[in-house]
PDB file of C-alpha atoms in Angstrom:
ATOM      1  CA  UNK A 564     -13.856  39.902 -29.230  1.00  0.00           C
ATOM      2  CA  UNK A 565     -14.182  37.293 -26.463  1.00  0.00           C
ATOM      3  CA  UNK A 566     -14.702  33.990 -28.361  1.00  0.00           C
ATOM      4  CA  UNK A 567     -16.242  32.350 -25.328  1.00  0.00           C
ATOM      5  CA  UNK A 568     -18.734  29.922 -26.858  1.00  0.00           C
ATOM      6  CA  UNK A 569     -18.165  26.363 -28.005  1.00  0.00           C
ATOM      7  CA  UNK A 570     -19.304  27.314 -31.496  1.00  0.00           C
ATOM      8  CA  UNK A 571     -16.724  30.130 -31.579  1.00  0.00           C
ATOM      9  CA  UNK A 572     -13.976  27.725 -30.511  1.00  0.00           C
ATOM     10  CA  UNK A 573     -14.949  25.173 -33.148  1.00  0.00           C
ATOM     11  CA  UNK A 574     -15.127  27.848 -35.843  1.00  0.00           C
ATOM     12  CA  UNK A 575     -11.698  29.216 -34.882  1.00  0.00           C
ATOM     13  CA  UNK A 576     -10.151  25.765 -34.791  1.00  0.00           C
ATOM     14  CA  UNK A 577     -11.697  24.938 -38.181  1.00  0.00           C
ATOM     15  CA  UNK A 578     -10.115  28.120 -39.596  1.00  0.00           C
ATOM     16  CA  UNK A 579      -6.734  27.115 -38.214  1.00  0.00           C
ATOM     17  CA  UNK A 580      -7.107  23.625 -39.671  1.00  0.00           C
ATOM     18  CA  UNK A 581      -8.311  24.794 -43.078  1.00  0.00           C
ATOM     19  CA  UNK A 582      -6.141  27.852 -43.703  1.00  0.00           C
ATOM     20  CA  UNK A 583      -3.543  27.904 -40.922  1.00  0.00           C
ATOM     21  CA  UNK A 584      -5.246  31.153 -39.967  1.00  0.00           C
ATOM     22  CA  UNK A 585      -2.896  32.928 -37.538  1.00  0.00           C
ATOM     23  CA  UNK A 586      -5.554  35.371 -36.339  1.00  0.00           C
ATOM     24  CA  UNK A 587      -7.883  32.486 -35.440  1.00  0.00           C
ATOM     25  CA  UNK A 588      -5.030  30.754 -33.661  1.00  0.00           C
ATOM     26  CA  UNK A 589      -4.156  33.959 -31.796  1.00  0.00           C
ATOM     27  CA  UNK A 590      -7.777  34.223 -30.630  1.00  0.00           C
ATOM     28  CA  UNK A 591      -7.644  30.609 -29.379  1.00  0.00           C
ATOM     29  CA  UNK A 592      -4.311  31.289 -27.694  1.00  0.00           C
ATOM     30  CA  UNK A 593      -5.629  34.460 -26.041  1.00  0.00           C
ATOM     31  CA  UNK A 594      -8.625  32.583 -24.696  1.00  0.00           C
ATOM     32  CA  UNK A 595      -7.062  29.246 -23.673  1.00  0.00           C
ATOM     33  CA  UNK A 596      -3.507  30.367 -22.785  1.00  0.00           C
ATOM     34  CA  UNK A 597      -4.387  31.978 -19.438  1.00  0.00           C
ATOM     35  CA  UNK A 598      -6.732  29.117 -18.570  1.00  0.00           C
ATOM     36  CA  UNK A 599      -4.079  26.480 -19.295  1.00  0.00           C
ATOM     37  CA  UNK A 600      -1.536  28.511 -17.281  1.00  0.00           C
ATOM     38  CA  UNK A 601      -3.910  28.637 -14.310  1.00  0.00           C
ATOM     39  CA  UNK A 602      -4.426  24.892 -14.624  1.00  0.00           C
ATOM     40  CA  UNK A 603      -0.648  24.308 -14.598  1.00  0.00           C
ATOM     41  CA  UNK A 604      -0.106  26.595 -11.622  1.00  0.00           C
ATOM     42  CA  UNK A 605      -2.797  24.779  -9.662  1.00  0.00           C
ATOM     43  CA  UNK A 606      -1.104  21.487 -10.608  1.00  0.00           C
ATOM     44  CA  UNK A 607       2.134  22.655  -8.971  1.00  0.00           C
ATOM     45  CA  UNK A 608       4.177  24.200 -11.773  1.00  0.00           C
ATOM     46  CA  UNK A 609       6.130  27.356 -11.030  1.00  0.00           C
ATOM     47  CA  UNK A 610       5.182  30.390 -13.177  1.00  0.00           C
ATOM     48  CA  UNK A 611       8.066  29.967 -15.646  1.00  0.00           C
ATOM     49  CA  UNK A 612       7.307  26.271 -16.120  1.00  0.00           C
ATOM     50  CA  UNK A 613       3.596  27.051 -16.481  1.00  0.00           C
ATOM     51  CA  UNK A 614       4.451  29.516 -19.281  1.00  0.00           C
ATOM     52  CA  UNK A 615       6.607  26.885 -20.993  1.00  0.00           C
ATOM     53  CA  UNK A 616       3.825  24.332 -20.726  1.00  0.00           C
ATOM     54  CA  UNK A 617       1.307  26.788 -22.199  1.00  0.00           C
ATOM     55  CA  UNK A 618       3.638  27.275 -25.153  1.00  0.00           C
ATOM     56  CA  UNK A 619       4.006  23.500 -25.570  1.00  0.00           C
ATOM     57  CA  UNK A 620       0.258  22.939 -25.352  1.00  0.00           C
ATOM     58  CA  UNK A 621      -0.624  25.632 -27.845  1.00  0.00           C
ATOM     59  CA  UNK A 622       2.108  24.521 -30.259  1.00  0.00           C
ATOM     60  CA  UNK A 623       0.662  21.015 -30.053  1.00  0.00           C
ATOM     61  CA  UNK A 624      -2.749  22.478 -30.875  1.00  0.00           C
ATOM     62  CA  UNK A 625      -1.214  24.219 -33.907  1.00  0.00           C
ATOM     63  CA  UNK A 626       0.635  21.107 -35.114  1.00  0.00           C
ATOM     64  CA  UNK A 627      -2.157  18.608 -34.446  1.00  0.00           C
ATOM     65  CA  UNK A 628      -5.190  20.716 -35.282  1.00  0.00           C
ATOM     66  CA  UNK A 629      -6.192  18.170 -37.943  1.00  0.00           C
ATOM     67  CA  UNK A 630      -6.584  15.506 -35.245  1.00  0.00           C
ATOM     68  CA  UNK A 631      -9.410  17.334 -33.482  1.00  0.00           C
ATOM     69  CA  UNK A 632     -12.692  15.437 -33.857  1.00  0.00           C
ATOM     70  CA  UNK A 633     -15.745  17.533 -32.933  1.00  0.00           C
ATOM     71  CA  UNK A 634     -17.896  14.438 -32.362  1.00  0.00           C
ATOM     72  CA  UNK A 635     -15.545  13.340 -29.554  1.00  0.00           C
ATOM     73  CA  UNK A 636     -15.843  16.497 -27.483  1.00  0.00           C
ATOM     74  CA  UNK A 637     -15.540  20.239 -27.244  1.00  0.00           C
ATOM     75  CA  UNK A 638     -12.439  22.167 -28.280  1.00  0.00           C
ATOM     76  CA  UNK A 639     -11.848  23.013 -24.630  1.00  0.00           C
ATOM     77  CA  UNK A 640     -11.887  19.315 -23.706  1.00  0.00           C
ATOM     78  CA  UNK A 641      -9.362  18.550 -26.438  1.00  0.00           C
ATOM     79  CA  UNK A 642      -7.035  21.380 -25.382  1.00  0.00           C
ATOM     80  CA  UNK A 643      -7.277  20.527 -21.677  1.00  0.00           C
ATOM     81  CA  UNK A 644      -6.474  16.899 -22.509  1.00  0.00           C
ATOM     82  CA  UNK A 645      -3.366  18.057 -24.358  1.00  0.00           C
ATOM     83  CA  UNK A 646      -2.517  20.189 -21.306  1.00  0.00           C
ATOM     84  CA  UNK A 647      -2.974  17.267 -18.924  1.00  0.00           C
ATOM     85  CA  UNK A 648      -0.732  15.085 -21.081  1.00  0.00           C
ATOM     86  CA  UNK A 649       1.894  17.838 -21.249  1.00  0.00           C
ATOM     87  CA  UNK A 650       1.820  18.105 -17.447  1.00  0.00           C
ATOM     88  CA  UNK A 651       2.229  14.345 -17.077  1.00  0.00           C
ATOM     89  CA  UNK A 652       5.162  14.392 -19.516  1.00  0.00           C
ATOM     90  CA  UNK A 653       6.690  17.276 -17.560  1.00  0.00           C
ATOM     91  CA  UNK A 654       6.441  15.259 -14.329  1.00  0.00           C
ATOM     92  CA  UNK A 655       8.014  12.243 -15.992  1.00  0.00           C
ATOM     93  CA  UNK A 656      10.916  14.300 -17.276  1.00  0.00           C
ATOM     94  CA  UNK A 657      11.340  15.826 -13.825  1.00  0.00           C
ATOM     95  CA  UNK A 658      11.429  12.415 -12.188  1.00  0.00           C
ATOM     96  CA  UNK A 659      14.206  11.168 -14.443  1.00  0.00           C
ATOM     97  CA  UNK A 660      17.480  10.553 -12.687  1.00  0.00           C
ATOM     98  CA  UNK A 661      20.633  12.005 -14.202  1.00  0.00           C
ATOM     99  CA  UNK A 662      23.010   9.495 -15.676  1.00  0.00           C
ATOM    100  CA  UNK A 663      26.092   8.600 -13.659  1.00  0.00           C
ATOM    101  CA  UNK A 664      29.453   8.113 -15.245  1.00  0.00           C
ATOM    102  CA  UNK A 665      29.901   4.387 -15.719  1.00  0.00           C
ATOM    103  CA  UNK A 666      33.529   4.575 -14.610  1.00  0.00           C
ATOM    104  CA  UNK A 667      32.403   5.703 -11.155  1.00  0.00           C
ATOM    105  CA  UNK A 668      29.810   2.990 -10.655  1.00  0.00           C
ATOM    106  CA  UNK A 669      30.479  -0.071  -8.565  1.00  0.00           C
ATOM    107  CA  UNK A 670      28.406  -2.876  -9.976  1.00  0.00           C
ATOM    108  CA  UNK A 671      27.374  -5.822  -7.893  1.00  0.00           C
ATOM    109  CA  UNK A 672      28.713  -9.130  -9.042  1.00  0.00           C
ATOM    110  CA  UNK A 673      26.323 -11.241 -11.053  1.00  0.00           C
ATOM    111  CA  UNK A 674      27.706 -14.314  -9.330  1.00  0.00           C
ATOM    112  CA  UNK A 675      25.475 -15.457  -6.468  1.00  0.00           C
ATOM    113  CA  UNK A 676      27.007 -15.119  -3.030  1.00  0.00           C
ATOM    114  CA  UNK A 677      27.670 -18.223  -0.948  1.00  0.00           C
ATOM    115  CA  UNK A 678      24.601 -17.665   1.233  1.00  0.00           C
ATOM    116  CA  UNK A 679      22.350 -17.585  -1.832  1.00  0.00           C
ATOM    117  CA  UNK A 680      23.972 -20.735  -3.197  1.00  0.00           C
ATOM    118  CA  UNK A 681      23.525 -22.589   0.091  1.00  0.00           C
ATOM    119  CA  UNK A 682      19.887 -21.533   0.342  1.00  0.00           C
ATOM    120  CA  UNK A 683      19.235 -22.577  -3.275  1.00  0.00           C
ATOM    121  CA  UNK A 684      20.809 -25.990  -2.640  1.00  0.00           C
ATOM    122  CA  UNK A 685      18.731 -26.492   0.521  1.00  0.00           C
ATOM    123  CA  UNK A 686      15.575 -25.437  -1.282  1.00  0.00           C
ATOM    124  CA  UNK A 687      16.347 -27.803  -4.157  1.00  0.00           C
ATOM    125  CA  UNK A 688      16.854 -30.695  -1.707  1.00  0.00           C
ATOM    126  CA  UNK A 689      13.558 -29.918   0.047  1.00  0.00           C
ATOM    127  CA  UNK A 690      11.670 -29.777  -3.256  1.00  0.00           C
ATOM    128  CA  UNK A 691      13.243 -33.058  -4.424  1.00  0.00           C
ATOM    129  CA  UNK A 692      12.360 -34.755  -1.123  1.00  0.00           C
ATOM    130  CA  UNK A 693       8.791 -33.448  -1.251  1.00  0.00           C
ATOM    131  CA  UNK A 694       8.360 -34.699  -4.825  1.00  0.00           C
ATOM    132  CA  UNK A 695       9.880 -38.066  -3.926  1.00  0.00           C
ATOM    133  CA  UNK A 696       7.299 -38.455  -1.124  1.00  0.00           C
ATOM    134  CA  UNK A 697       4.383 -38.022  -3.540  1.00  0.00           C
ATOM    135  CA  UNK A 698       2.464 -41.114  -4.587  1.00  0.00           C
ATOM    136  CA  UNK A 699       3.991 -42.585  -7.747  1.00  0.00           C
ATOM    137  CA  UNK A 700       1.161 -41.540 -10.106  1.00  0.00           C
ATOM    138  CA  UNK A 701       1.284 -37.914  -8.855  1.00  0.00           C
ATOM    139  CA  UNK A 702       5.086 -37.769  -8.899  1.00  0.00           C
ATOM    140  CA  UNK A 703       5.227 -38.957 -12.532  1.00  0.00           C
ATOM    141  CA  UNK A 704       2.739 -36.301 -13.607  1.00  0.00           C
ATOM    142  CA  UNK A 705       4.702 -33.552 -11.835  1.00  0.00           C
ATOM    143  CA  UNK A 706       7.965 -34.770 -13.377  1.00  0.00           C
ATOM    144  CA  UNK A 707       6.424 -34.906 -16.859  1.00  0.00           C
ATOM    145  CA  UNK A 708       5.030 -31.404 -16.407  1.00  0.00           C
ATOM    146  CA  UNK A 709       8.099 -29.692 -14.953  1.00  0.00           C
ATOM    147  CA  UNK A 710      11.088 -31.770 -15.965  1.00  0.00           C
ATOM    148  CA  UNK A 711       9.985 -32.756 -19.465  1.00  0.00           C
ATOM    149  CA  UNK A 712       7.802 -29.648 -19.908  1.00  0.00           C
ATOM    150  CA  UNK A 713       4.807 -31.588 -21.223  1.00  0.00           C
ATOM    151  CA  UNK A 714       1.300 -30.149 -21.360  1.00  0.00           C
ATOM    152  CA  UNK A 715      -1.521 -31.850 -19.499  1.00  0.00           C
ATOM    153  CA  UNK A 716      -2.828 -33.235 -22.803  1.00  0.00           C
ATOM    154  CA  UNK A 717       0.582 -34.697 -23.639  1.00  0.00           C
ATOM    155  CA  UNK A 718       0.844 -36.260 -20.179  1.00  0.00           C
ATOM    156  CA  UNK A 719      -2.600 -37.833 -20.598  1.00  0.00           C
ATOM    157  CA  UNK A 720      -1.561 -39.290 -23.960  1.00  0.00           C
ATOM    158  CA  UNK A 721       1.764 -40.586 -22.653  1.00  0.00           C
ATOM    159  CA  UNK A 722       0.181 -42.252 -19.609  1.00  0.00           C
ATOM    160  CA  UNK A 723      -2.938 -43.346 -21.540  1.00  0.00           C
ATOM    161  CA  UNK A 724      -5.242 -41.842 -18.903  1.00  0.00           C
ATOM    162  CA  UNK A 725      -8.058 -39.295 -19.177  1.00  0.00           C
ATOM    163  CA  UNK A 726      -7.166 -35.589 -19.111  1.00  0.00           C
ATOM    164  CA  UNK A 727      -9.396 -35.108 -16.055  1.00  0.00           C
ATOM    165  CA  UNK A 728      -7.341 -37.692 -14.163  1.00  0.00           C
ATOM    166  CA  UNK A 729      -4.134 -35.813 -15.010  1.00  0.00           C
ATOM    167  CA  UNK A 730      -5.675 -32.579 -13.774  1.00  0.00           C
ATOM    168  CA  UNK A 731      -6.974 -34.041 -10.521  1.00  0.00           C
ATOM    169  CA  UNK A 732      -3.674 -35.813  -9.757  1.00  0.00           C
ATOM    170  CA  UNK A 733      -1.797 -32.627 -10.487  1.00  0.00           C
ATOM    171  CA  UNK A 734      -4.116 -30.675  -8.163  1.00  0.00           C
ATOM    172  CA  UNK A 735      -3.593 -33.241  -5.385  1.00  0.00           C
ATOM    173  CA  UNK A 736       0.175 -33.117  -5.900  1.00  0.00           C
ATOM    174  CA  UNK A 737       0.186 -29.313  -5.740  1.00  0.00           C
ATOM    175  CA  UNK A 738      -1.767 -29.371  -2.478  1.00  0.00           C
ATOM    176  CA  UNK A 739       0.702 -31.817  -0.911  1.00  0.00           C
ATOM    177  CA  UNK A 740       3.722 -29.906  -2.198  1.00  0.00           C
ATOM    178  CA  UNK A 741       2.300 -26.624  -0.975  1.00  0.00           C
ATOM    179  CA  UNK A 742       1.873 -28.014   2.519  1.00  0.00           C
ATOM    180  CA  UNK A 743       5.430 -29.345   2.593  1.00  0.00           C
ATOM    181  CA  UNK A 744       7.147 -26.419   0.959  1.00  0.00           C
ATOM    182  CA  UNK A 745       5.314 -23.471   2.520  1.00  0.00           C
ATOM    183  CA  UNK A 746       8.235 -22.780   4.853  1.00  0.00           C
ATOM    184  CA  UNK A 747      10.615 -22.190   1.930  1.00  0.00           C
ATOM    185  CA  UNK A 748       9.144 -18.802   1.108  1.00  0.00           C
TER     186      UNK A 748
END
């Protein structure tokens, strides 16, 4: 018997779910197994891997048969989704790098090298100079925001100015700092 219609597939899957009917499962396997294998071969699996993936897919169907929801799609859609996920998992496992023995690894020092330290110091000096050149009201807002880690609301309360004023001064300060510090990227 061919079992080629959607109704046949749903009936067979319902039998597997209800009674763990091995004959119904065998019929599903006979129908979908070759189709899943063809799908895997077209996706780049070698024949042995395609056979393994078919086994994985159909075992997942057996184990998770209770998760099939007919209102979400056809049995074929559900099985091909399982197959796609199995193929993705197979690719992920294949892309994994083997572990190296830790004794053989040379780890880079976590200490910054002298060039990095010099660049960081120069960048820090440039940022400090750019902030110092801001108008006093903008500089104070930037310092409150980044040194004292205050929110814009807290800055407005501390300076007794409207929140909108804090925001506009901060925007002006950012524009000036951006112009001065663009070369540090």
